[in-house]
Amino acid sequence: MAAKKAKQEQHDREVLASPAAARREAGAGPPPKMKRKEYEREMRLLHGELVAMQEWVKASGAKVCIVFEGRDTAGKGGTIKRITERVSPRVFRVVALPAPTEREKSQMYIQRHLPHFPAAGEVVIFDRSWYNRAGVEPVMGFCTPQETERFLELTPAVEKAMTDSGILLLKYWLEVSAAEQTRRLESRINDPRKIWKLSDLDLKSYSRWYDYSRARDVMLAVTDTTWAPWYIAHTDDKKRGRLNIISHLLSQVPYKPLAPRHVKLPKRQQPGGYREPDLPLRYIPTPF
């Protein structure tokens, strides 16, 4: 009986971890691709909530740190853009650090990330983070197995110190299927708008799908803690993935919309004799 119960619990966990599996359990296939009009309508509502959250963060002095990790092409950059496009860059800061310098390589690993942690009234979003040491670095041979092991050993304590200091730490792993990753990488090859996204490292990483899977599994097992859990988002459907992530983010921040201000534009001053000067100004061409 105990073995049967354990097997059922394992099955239930697998279903909960996979939306596709959950739909199969219900006898349904994947939902259809979301239409642009519906997507923008839902995003407009979420943007309004993000602004409300922003105003609460400023007023309360909250410190919010959001980490985005995941497969190549899983949609981290696009999700971050949708989060930040209607809010103030003075409150929402995006941190996407380049490869470490020689000096930074000699420092304590977490050291170059520390100056970017949020102060009161800030939301900091890491587009990839210190978790490079648990993913791309060991897979691509940029660090030793011992360095990764040491990182995984220390990270839960570092994140406990962050949350104990009052930082609300949210960690998202974006997961995409192998077939969809291939489609997205291929779409970048001949598209001049996307070719900059296709780096030599992406091409090298592409062949190491299961090495990344193993590294991801170890990372999640060790650093998924009660004070800084990982949240998994399936993003084969980019539109649904972005909406799901933003709505979840909002649910994790205990913001309360502030009372709306009564705003009335003041009267504009009279010209007082002002006239446009006759200056040799250079106007831009107007081909549109």
PDB file of C-alpha atoms in Angstrom, residues 1-287:
ATOM      1  CA  MET A   1       0.000   0.000   0.000  1.00  0.00           C
ATOM      2  CA  ALA A   2       2.819   2.415   0.932  1.00  0.00           C
ATOM      3  CA  ALA A   3       4.660   1.673  -2.317  1.00  0.00           C
ATOM      4  CA  LYS A   4       1.486   2.265  -4.326  1.00  0.00           C
ATOM      5  CA  LYS A   5       0.885   5.577  -2.544  1.00  0.00           C
ATOM      6  CA  ALA A   6       4.481   6.682  -3.169  1.00  0.00           C
ATOM      7  CA  LYS A   7       4.159   5.795  -6.842  1.00  0.00           C
ATOM      8  CA  GLN A   8       0.930   7.789  -7.119  1.00  0.00           C
ATOM      9  CA  GLU A   9       2.534  10.795  -5.392  1.00  0.00           C
ATOM     10  CA  GLN A  10       5.456  10.642  -7.823  1.00  0.00           C
ATOM     11  CA  HIS A  11       3.027  10.515 -10.731  1.00  0.00           C
ATOM     12  CA  ASP A  12       1.137  13.518  -9.370  1.00  0.00           C
ATOM     13  CA  ARG A  13       4.370  15.511  -9.029  1.00  0.00           C
ATOM     14  CA  GLU A  14       5.269  14.785 -12.637  1.00  0.00           C
ATOM     15  CA  VAL A  15       1.851  15.912 -13.815  1.00  0.00           C
ATOM     16  CA  LEU A  16       2.080  19.132 -11.820  1.00  0.00           C
ATOM     17  CA  ALA A  17       5.562  19.799 -13.191  1.00  0.00           C
ATOM     18  CA  SER A  18       4.429  19.474 -16.791  1.00  0.00           C
ATOM     19  CA  PRO A  19       1.452  21.413 -18.145  1.00  0.00           C
ATOM     20  CA  ALA A  20       1.462  19.198 -21.217  1.00  0.00           C
ATOM     21  CA  ALA A  21       1.187  16.099 -19.045  1.00  0.00           C
ATOM     22  CA  ALA A  22      -1.622  17.674 -17.057  1.00  0.00           C
ATOM     23  CA  ARG A  23      -3.556  18.352 -20.249  1.00  0.00           C
ATOM     24  CA  ARG A  24      -3.013  14.798 -21.411  1.00  0.00           C
ATOM     25  CA  GLU A  25      -4.405  13.595 -18.091  1.00  0.00           C
ATOM     26  CA  ALA A  26      -7.527  15.606 -18.833  1.00  0.00           C
ATOM     27  CA  GLY A  27      -7.675  14.224 -22.377  1.00  0.00           C
ATOM     28  CA  ALA A  28      -6.896  17.593 -23.959  1.00  0.00           C
ATOM     29  CA  GLY A  29      -4.094  18.714 -26.259  1.00  0.00           C
ATOM     30  CA  PRO A  30      -2.037  21.882 -25.909  1.00  0.00           C
ATOM     31  CA  PRO A  31      -3.988  25.147 -25.978  1.00  0.00           C
ATOM     32  CA  PRO A  32      -4.030  26.978 -29.295  1.00  0.00           C
ATOM     33  CA  LYS A  33      -1.551  29.770 -29.924  1.00  0.00           C
ATOM     34  CA  MET A  34      -2.865  32.952 -28.346  1.00  0.00           C
ATOM     35  CA  LYS A  35      -4.094  35.608 -30.763  1.00  0.00           C
ATOM     36  CA  ARG A  36      -2.267  38.923 -30.764  1.00  0.00           C
ATOM     37  CA  LYS A  37      -5.385  40.943 -29.874  1.00  0.00           C
ATOM     38  CA  GLU A  38      -6.178  38.796 -26.845  1.00  0.00           C
ATOM     39  CA  TYR A  39      -2.534  38.823 -25.793  1.00  0.00           C
ATOM     40  CA  GLU A  40      -2.254  42.612 -25.920  1.00  0.00           C
ATOM     41  CA  ARG A  41      -5.527  43.021 -24.025  1.00  0.00           C
ATOM     42  CA  GLU A  42      -4.273  40.817 -21.181  1.00  0.00           C
ATOM     43  CA  MET A  43      -0.842  42.468 -21.253  1.00  0.00           C
ATOM     44  CA  ARG A  44      -2.413  45.916 -20.953  1.00  0.00           C
ATOM     45  CA  LEU A  45      -4.105  44.838 -17.706  1.00  0.00           C
ATOM     46  CA  LEU A  46      -0.877  43.345 -16.353  1.00  0.00           C
ATOM     47  CA  HIS A  47       1.055  46.504 -17.247  1.00  0.00           C
ATOM     48  CA  GLY A  48      -1.387  48.496 -15.157  1.00  0.00           C
ATOM     49  CA  GLU A  49      -0.754  46.152 -12.234  1.00  0.00           C
ATOM     50  CA  LEU A  50       3.020  46.435 -12.708  1.00  0.00           C
ATOM     51  CA  VAL A  51       2.708  50.218 -12.441  1.00  0.00           C
ATOM     52  CA  ALA A  52       0.664  49.777  -9.252  1.00  0.00           C
ATOM     53  CA  MET A  53       3.350  47.466  -7.929  1.00  0.00           C
ATOM     54  CA  GLN A  54       6.016  50.019  -8.839  1.00  0.00           C
ATOM     55  CA  GLU A  55       4.275  52.776  -6.908  1.00  0.00           C
ATOM     56  CA  TRP A  56       3.946  50.490  -3.881  1.00  0.00           C
ATOM     57  CA  VAL A  57       7.645  49.551  -4.078  1.00  0.00           C
ATOM     58  CA  LYS A  58       8.611  53.239  -4.098  1.00  0.00           C
ATOM     59  CA  ALA A  59       6.260  54.151  -1.254  1.00  0.00           C
ATOM     60  CA  SER A  60       7.077  51.170   0.960  1.00  0.00           C
ATOM     61  CA  GLY A  61      10.818  50.989   0.317  1.00  0.00           C
ATOM     62  CA  ALA A  62      10.541  47.347  -0.746  1.00  0.00           C
ATOM     63  CA  LYS A  63      13.551  45.606  -2.312  1.00  0.00           C
ATOM     64  CA  VAL A  64      12.726  43.150  -5.092  1.00  0.00           C
ATOM     65  CA  CYS A  65      15.284  41.015  -6.932  1.00  0.00           C
ATOM     66  CA  ILE A  66      14.157  38.886  -9.887  1.00  0.00           C
ATOM     67  CA  VAL A  67      16.430  36.295 -11.500  1.00  0.00           C
ATOM     68  CA  PHE A  68      15.737  34.954 -14.991  1.00  0.00           C
ATOM     69  CA  GLU A  69      17.526  31.794 -16.069  1.00  0.00           C
ATOM     70  CA  GLY A  70      16.673  29.124 -18.614  1.00  0.00           C
ATOM     71  CA  ARG A  71      17.413  27.446 -21.904  1.00  0.00           C
ATOM     72  CA  ASP A  72      18.822  29.436 -24.800  1.00  0.00           C
ATOM     73  CA  THR A  73      15.914  30.978 -26.784  1.00  0.00           C
ATOM     74  CA  ALA A  74      13.458  30.317 -23.938  1.00  0.00           C
ATOM     75  CA  GLY A  75      12.357  33.961 -24.003  1.00  0.00           C
ATOM     76  CA  LYS A  76      14.124  35.622 -21.076  1.00  0.00           C
ATOM     77  CA  GLY A  77      14.882  38.830 -22.941  1.00  0.00           C
ATOM     78  CA  GLY A  78      11.403  39.192 -24.418  1.00  0.00           C
ATOM     79  CA  THR A  79       9.756  38.599 -21.050  1.00  0.00           C
ATOM     80  CA  ILE A  80      11.982  41.189 -19.369  1.00  0.00           C
ATOM     81  CA  LYS A  81      11.161  43.734 -22.083  1.00  0.00           C
ATOM     82  CA  ARG A  82       7.435  43.241 -21.553  1.00  0.00           C
ATOM     83  CA  ILE A  83       7.867  43.634 -17.787  1.00  0.00           C
ATOM     84  CA  THR A  84       9.817  46.885 -18.080  1.00  0.00           C
ATOM     85  CA  GLU A  85       8.290  48.640 -21.086  1.00  0.00           C
ATOM     86  CA  ARG A  86       5.637  50.579 -19.111  1.00  0.00           C
ATOM     87  CA  VAL A  87       7.456  51.206 -15.837  1.00  0.00           C
ATOM     88  CA  SER A  88      10.183  53.590 -14.744  1.00  0.00           C
ATOM     89  CA  PRO A  89      13.825  52.620 -15.381  1.00  0.00           C
ATOM     90  CA  ARG A  90      14.626  54.475 -12.152  1.00  0.00           C
ATOM     91  CA  VAL A  91      12.696  51.802 -10.248  1.00  0.00           C
ATOM     92  CA  PHE A  92      13.062  48.747 -12.504  1.00  0.00           C
ATOM     93  CA  ARG A  93      16.712  48.127 -13.362  1.00  0.00           C
ATOM     94  CA  VAL A  94      17.845  45.353 -15.693  1.00  0.00           C
ATOM     95  CA  VAL A  95      21.269  43.829 -15.053  1.00  0.00           C
ATOM     96  CA  ALA A  96      22.875  41.797 -17.843  1.00  0.00           C
ATOM     97  CA  LEU A  97      26.549  41.481 -16.964  1.00  0.00           C
ATOM     98  CA  PRO A  98      29.138  40.759 -19.665  1.00  0.00           C
ATOM     99  CA  ALA A  99      31.785  38.079 -19.343  1.00  0.00           C
ATOM    100  CA  PRO A 100      33.959  38.718 -16.276  1.00  0.00           C
ATOM    101  CA  THR A 101      37.202  40.632 -16.640  1.00  0.00           C
ATOM    102  CA  GLU A 102      40.505  39.165 -15.512  1.00  0.00           C
ATOM    103  CA  ARG A 103      40.237  41.170 -12.303  1.00  0.00           C
ATOM    104  CA  GLU A 104      36.700  39.937 -11.655  1.00  0.00           C
ATOM    105  CA  LYS A 105      37.802  36.339 -12.240  1.00  0.00           C
ATOM    106  CA  SER A 106      40.165  36.720  -9.274  1.00  0.00           C
ATOM    107  CA  GLN A 107      37.383  37.942  -6.969  1.00  0.00           C
ATOM    108  CA  MET A 108      34.947  35.977  -4.853  1.00  0.00           C
ATOM    109  CA  TYR A 109      32.488  34.661  -7.436  1.00  0.00           C
ATOM    110  CA  ILE A 110      29.386  36.496  -6.162  1.00  0.00           C
ATOM    111  CA  GLN A 111      31.318  39.746  -5.690  1.00  0.00           C
ATOM    112  CA  ARG A 112      30.605  41.395  -9.033  1.00  0.00           C
ATOM    113  CA  HIS A 113      26.867  40.847  -8.577  1.00  0.00           C
ATOM    114  CA  LEU A 114      26.635  42.389  -5.103  1.00  0.00           C
ATOM    115  CA  PRO A 115      26.743  46.085  -6.207  1.00  0.00           C
ATOM    116  CA  HIS A 116      23.666  45.482  -8.353  1.00  0.00           C
ATOM    117  CA  PHE A 117      21.409  44.163  -5.574  1.00  0.00           C
ATOM    118  CA  PRO A 118      18.357  46.363  -4.958  1.00  0.00           C
ATOM    119  CA  ALA A 119      18.201  49.169  -2.445  1.00  0.00           C
ATOM    120  CA  ALA A 120      14.950  50.405  -0.919  1.00  0.00           C
ATOM    121  CA  GLY A 121      12.361  51.276  -3.562  1.00  0.00           C
ATOM    122  CA  GLU A 122      14.010  49.284  -6.361  1.00  0.00           C
ATOM    123  CA  VAL A 123      13.218  46.259  -8.512  1.00  0.00           C
ATOM    124  CA  VAL A 124      16.338  44.671 -10.012  1.00  0.00           C
ATOM    125  CA  ILE A 125      15.984  42.092 -12.789  1.00  0.00           C
ATOM    126  CA  PHE A 126      18.957  39.856 -13.582  1.00  0.00           C
ATOM    127  CA  ASP A 127      19.018  38.665 -17.197  1.00  0.00           C
ATOM    128  CA  ARG A 128      21.134  35.667 -16.266  1.00  0.00           C
ATOM    129  CA  SER A 129      22.885  35.899 -12.946  1.00  0.00           C
ATOM    130  CA  TRP A 130      25.271  34.220 -10.550  1.00  0.00           C
ATOM    131  CA  TYR A 131      23.690  30.957 -11.699  1.00  0.00           C
ATOM    132  CA  ASN A 132      25.965  30.987 -14.746  1.00  0.00           C
ATOM    133  CA  ARG A 133      28.299  28.999 -12.511  1.00  0.00           C
ATOM    134  CA  ALA A 134      25.704  26.233 -12.275  1.00  0.00           C
ATOM    135  CA  GLY A 135      24.844  26.171 -15.992  1.00  0.00           C
ATOM    136  CA  VAL A 136      26.780  27.596 -18.894  1.00  0.00           C
ATOM    137  CA  GLU A 137      30.165  27.695 -17.127  1.00  0.00           C
ATOM    138  CA  PRO A 138      30.432  24.000 -16.184  1.00  0.00           C
ATOM    139  CA  VAL A 139      28.776  22.825 -19.419  1.00  0.00           C
ATOM    140  CA  MET A 140      31.109  24.873 -21.609  1.00  0.00           C
ATOM    141  CA  GLY A 141      34.214  24.263 -19.507  1.00  0.00           C
ATOM    142  CA  PHE A 142      34.601  27.812 -18.142  1.00  0.00           C
ATOM    143  CA  CYS A 143      35.001  26.562 -14.582  1.00  0.00           C
ATOM    144  CA  THR A 144      36.063  23.381 -12.822  1.00  0.00           C
ATOM    145  CA  PRO A 145      33.644  20.830 -11.327  1.00  0.00           C
ATOM    146  CA  GLN A 146      35.023  21.762  -7.915  1.00  0.00           C
ATOM    147  CA  GLU A 147      34.158  25.432  -8.471  1.00  0.00           C
ATOM    148  CA  THR A 148      30.589  24.531  -9.424  1.00  0.00           C
ATOM    149  CA  GLU A 149      30.257  22.224  -6.427  1.00  0.00           C
ATOM    150  CA  ARG A 150      31.509  24.969  -4.121  1.00  0.00           C
ATOM    151  CA  PHE A 151      29.101  27.462  -5.679  1.00  0.00           C
ATOM    152  CA  LEU A 152      26.121  25.158  -5.155  1.00  0.00           C
ATOM    153  CA  GLU A 153      27.207  24.561  -1.577  1.00  0.00           C
ATOM    154  CA  LEU A 154      27.380  28.274  -0.740  1.00  0.00           C
ATOM    155  CA  THR A 155      24.487  29.711  -2.754  1.00  0.00           C
ATOM    156  CA  PRO A 156      21.578  28.773  -0.462  1.00  0.00           C
ATOM    157  CA  ALA A 157      23.303  30.537   2.440  1.00  0.00           C
ATOM    158  CA  VAL A 158      24.019  33.632   0.328  1.00  0.00           C
ATOM    159  CA  GLU A 159      20.388  33.792  -0.758  1.00  0.00           C
ATOM    160  CA  LYS A 160      19.274  33.296   2.847  1.00  0.00           C
ATOM    161  CA  ALA A 161      21.350  36.348   3.765  1.00  0.00           C
ATOM    162  CA  MET A 162      19.684  38.287   0.933  1.00  0.00           C
ATOM    163  CA  THR A 163      16.173  37.440   2.064  1.00  0.00           C
ATOM    164  CA  ASP A 164      17.041  38.008   5.740  1.00  0.00           C
ATOM    165  CA  SER A 165      18.141  41.531   4.762  1.00  0.00           C
ATOM    166  CA  GLY A 166      14.658  42.217   3.406  1.00  0.00           C
ATOM    167  CA  ILE A 167      15.144  41.414  -0.285  1.00  0.00           C
ATOM    168  CA  LEU A 168      12.243  39.639  -1.945  1.00  0.00           C
ATOM    169  CA  LEU A 169      14.075  37.172  -4.203  1.00  0.00           C
ATOM    170  CA  LEU A 170      12.184  35.567  -7.092  1.00  0.00           C
ATOM    171  CA  LYS A 171      13.911  33.012  -9.347  1.00  0.00           C
ATOM    172  CA  TYR A 172      12.437  31.909 -12.680  1.00  0.00           C
ATOM    173  CA  TRP A 173      13.637  29.097 -14.908  1.00  0.00           C
ATOM    174  CA  LEU A 174      12.251  29.310 -18.455  1.00  0.00           C
ATOM    175  CA  GLU A 175      11.976  25.944 -20.168  1.00  0.00           C
ATOM    176  CA  VAL A 176      11.530  25.373 -23.903  1.00  0.00           C
ATOM    177  CA  SER A 177      11.312  22.115 -25.828  1.00  0.00           C
ATOM    178  CA  ALA A 178      14.172  20.899 -28.019  1.00  0.00           C
ATOM    179  CA  ALA A 179      12.068  21.204 -31.186  1.00  0.00           C
ATOM    180  CA  GLU A 180      11.015  24.766 -30.390  1.00  0.00           C
ATOM    181  CA  GLN A 181      14.574  25.754 -29.528  1.00  0.00           C
ATOM    182  CA  THR A 182      15.711  24.469 -32.925  1.00  0.00           C
ATOM    183  CA  ARG A 183      12.949  26.420 -34.689  1.00  0.00           C
ATOM    184  CA  ARG A 184      13.860  29.645 -32.892  1.00  0.00           C
ATOM    185  CA  LEU A 185      17.582  29.321 -33.554  1.00  0.00           C
ATOM    186  CA  GLU A 186      16.944  28.622 -37.228  1.00  0.00           C
ATOM    187  CA  SER A 187      14.702  31.676 -37.426  1.00  0.00           C
ATOM    188  CA  ARG A 188      17.618  33.851 -36.300  1.00  0.00           C
ATOM    189  CA  ILE A 189      20.007  32.760 -39.016  1.00  0.00           C
ATOM    190  CA  ASN A 190      18.503  34.732 -41.908  1.00  0.00           C
ATOM    191  CA  ASP A 191      16.607  37.423 -40.020  1.00  0.00           C
ATOM    192  CA  PRO A 192      18.591  40.698 -39.830  1.00  0.00           C
ATOM    193  CA  ARG A 193      16.541  41.710 -36.793  1.00  0.00           C
ATOM    194  CA  LYS A 194      17.580  38.628 -34.823  1.00  0.00           C
ATOM    195  CA  ILE A 195      21.037  37.664 -36.094  1.00  0.00           C
ATOM    196  CA  TRP A 196      22.711  39.521 -33.212  1.00  0.00           C
ATOM    197  CA  LYS A 197      21.087  37.030 -30.829  1.00  0.00           C
ATOM    198  CA  LEU A 198      22.929  34.112 -32.437  1.00  0.00           C
ATOM    199  CA  SER A 199      26.349  33.957 -30.797  1.00  0.00           C
ATOM    200  CA  ASP A 200      29.144  31.431 -31.265  1.00  0.00           C
ATOM    201  CA  LEU A 201      28.402  30.240 -27.729  1.00  0.00           C
ATOM    202  CA  ASP A 202      24.772  29.557 -28.698  1.00  0.00           C
ATOM    203  CA  LEU A 203      25.926  27.329 -31.538  1.00  0.00           C
ATOM    204  CA  LYS A 204      28.324  25.427 -29.280  1.00  0.00           C
ATOM    205  CA  SER A 205      25.669  25.088 -26.588  1.00  0.00           C
ATOM    206  CA  TYR A 206      23.043  23.788 -28.998  1.00  0.00           C
ATOM    207  CA  SER A 207      24.643  20.354 -29.251  1.00  0.00           C
ATOM    208  CA  ARG A 208      24.794  19.949 -25.469  1.00  0.00           C
ATOM    209  CA  TRP A 209      21.101  19.753 -24.647  1.00  0.00           C
ATOM    210  CA  TYR A 210      21.422  16.910 -22.150  1.00  0.00           C
ATOM    211  CA  ASP A 211      24.530  18.336 -20.492  1.00  0.00           C
ATOM    212  CA  TYR A 212      22.442  21.442 -19.779  1.00  0.00           C
ATOM    213  CA  SER A 213      19.576  19.245 -18.586  1.00  0.00           C
ATOM    214  CA  ARG A 214      21.840  17.499 -16.067  1.00  0.00           C
ATOM    215  CA  ALA A 215      23.292  20.803 -14.861  1.00  0.00           C
ATOM    216  CA  ARG A 216      19.788  22.266 -14.515  1.00  0.00           C
ATOM    217  CA  ASP A 217      18.577  19.270 -12.519  1.00  0.00           C
ATOM    218  CA  VAL A 218      21.439  19.496 -10.035  1.00  0.00           C
ATOM    219  CA  MET A 219      21.016  23.263  -9.692  1.00  0.00           C
ATOM    220  CA  LEU A 220      17.287  22.994  -8.988  1.00  0.00           C
ATOM    221  CA  ALA A 221      17.755  20.162  -6.514  1.00  0.00           C
ATOM    222  CA  VAL A 222      20.336  22.053  -4.460  1.00  0.00           C
ATOM    223  CA  THR A 223      19.161  25.691  -4.659  1.00  0.00           C
ATOM    224  CA  ASP A 224      15.369  25.306  -4.545  1.00  0.00           C
ATOM    225  CA  THR A 225      14.846  26.443  -0.948  1.00  0.00           C
ATOM    226  CA  THR A 226      11.904  27.614   1.115  1.00  0.00           C
ATOM    227  CA  TRP A 227      13.357  31.150   1.275  1.00  0.00           C
ATOM    228  CA  ALA A 228      14.319  31.315  -2.426  1.00  0.00           C
ATOM    229  CA  PRO A 229      12.383  28.727  -4.453  1.00  0.00           C
ATOM    230  CA  TRP A 230      12.632  28.238  -8.189  1.00  0.00           C
ATOM    231  CA  TYR A 231       9.550  28.786 -10.347  1.00  0.00           C
ATOM    232  CA  ILE A 232       9.418  26.944 -13.676  1.00  0.00           C
ATOM    233  CA  ALA A 233       7.735  28.459 -16.739  1.00  0.00           C
ATOM    234  CA  HIS A 234       7.128  26.548 -19.982  1.00  0.00           C
ATOM    235  CA  THR A 235       7.506  29.020 -22.843  1.00  0.00           C
ATOM    236  CA  ASP A 236       6.995  27.162 -26.126  1.00  0.00           C
ATOM    237  CA  ASP A 237       4.106  29.602 -26.514  1.00  0.00           C
ATOM    238  CA  LYS A 238       5.855  32.910 -25.876  1.00  0.00           C
ATOM    239  CA  LYS A 239       2.683  34.930 -25.424  1.00  0.00           C
ATOM    240  CA  ARG A 240       1.160  32.608 -22.834  1.00  0.00           C
ATOM    241  CA  GLY A 241       4.534  32.216 -21.144  1.00  0.00           C
ATOM    242  CA  ARG A 242       5.006  35.968 -20.696  1.00  0.00           C
ATOM    243  CA  LEU A 243       1.494  36.465 -19.368  1.00  0.00           C
ATOM    244  CA  ASN A 244       1.887  33.551 -16.957  1.00  0.00           C
ATOM    245  CA  ILE A 245       5.232  34.792 -15.650  1.00  0.00           C
ATOM    246  CA  ILE A 246       4.089  38.380 -15.122  1.00  0.00           C
ATOM    247  CA  SER A 247       0.860  37.339 -13.425  1.00  0.00           C
ATOM    248  CA  HIS A 248       2.836  35.017 -11.131  1.00  0.00           C
ATOM    249  CA  LEU A 249       5.371  37.749 -10.371  1.00  0.00           C
ATOM    250  CA  LEU A 250       2.546  40.075  -9.347  1.00  0.00           C
ATOM    251  CA  SER A 251       1.087  37.372  -7.105  1.00  0.00           C
ATOM    252  CA  GLN A 252       4.392  37.060  -5.226  1.00  0.00           C
ATOM    253  CA  VAL A 253       4.791  40.752  -4.395  1.00  0.00           C
ATOM    254  CA  PRO A 254       2.514  41.883  -1.542  1.00  0.00           C
ATOM    255  CA  TYR A 255       1.700  45.234  -3.135  1.00  0.00           C
ATOM    256  CA  LYS A 256      -1.470  47.183  -2.566  1.00  0.00           C
ATOM    257  CA  PRO A 257      -2.617  49.732  -5.159  1.00  0.00           C
ATOM    258  CA  LEU A 258      -2.263  53.231  -3.785  1.00  0.00           C
ATOM    259  CA  ALA A 259      -5.213  55.616  -3.784  1.00  0.00           C
ATOM    260  CA  PRO A 260      -5.409  57.330  -7.179  1.00  0.00           C
ATOM    261  CA  ARG A 261      -4.321  60.954  -7.260  1.00  0.00           C
ATOM    262  CA  HIS A 262      -6.720  63.623  -8.433  1.00  0.00           C
ATOM    263  CA  VAL A 263      -4.758  65.306 -11.218  1.00  0.00           C
ATOM    264  CA  LYS A 264      -5.791  68.486 -12.987  1.00  0.00           C
ATOM    265  CA  LEU A 265      -3.602  70.260 -15.500  1.00  0.00           C
ATOM    266  CA  PRO A 266      -2.816  73.863 -14.559  1.00  0.00           C
ATOM    267  CA  LYS A 267      -3.525  76.706 -16.937  1.00  0.00           C
ATOM    268  CA  ARG A 268      -0.768  77.339 -19.444  1.00  0.00           C
ATOM    269  CA  GLN A 269       0.864  80.761 -19.301  1.00  0.00           C
ATOM    270  CA  GLN A 270       0.097  83.492 -21.833  1.00  0.00           C
ATOM    271  CA  PRO A 271       2.702  84.097 -24.574  1.00  0.00           C
ATOM    272  CA  GLY A 272       3.645  87.482 -23.140  1.00  0.00           C
ATOM    273  CA  GLY A 273       4.897  88.699 -26.512  1.00  0.00           C
ATOM    274  CA  TYR A 274       6.854  85.556 -27.383  1.00  0.00           C
ATOM    275  CA  ARG A 275       7.346  84.826 -31.098  1.00  0.00           C
ATOM    276  CA  GLU A 276       9.078  81.927 -32.813  1.00  0.00           C
ATOM    277  CA  PRO A 277      12.571  83.124 -33.840  1.00  0.00           C
ATOM    278  CA  ASP A 278      13.682  82.951 -37.467  1.00  0.00           C
ATOM    279  CA  LEU A 279      16.656  80.617 -36.934  1.00  0.00           C
ATOM    280  CA  PRO A 280      18.476  78.420 -39.508  1.00  0.00           C
ATOM    281  CA  LEU A 281      17.357  75.198 -37.804  1.00  0.00           C
ATOM    282  CA  ARG A 282      18.115  71.781 -39.264  1.00  0.00           C
ATOM    283  CA  TYR A 283      15.003  69.648 -39.477  1.00  0.00           C
ATOM    284  CA  ILE A 284      15.183  65.946 -40.154  1.00  0.00           C
ATOM    285  CA  PRO A 285      13.903  64.586 -43.490  1.00  0.00           C
ATOM    286  CA  THR A 286      10.290  63.381 -43.429  1.00  0.00           C
ATOM    287  CA  PRO A 287      10.064  60.377 -45.784  1.00  0.00           C
TER     288      PRO A 287
END
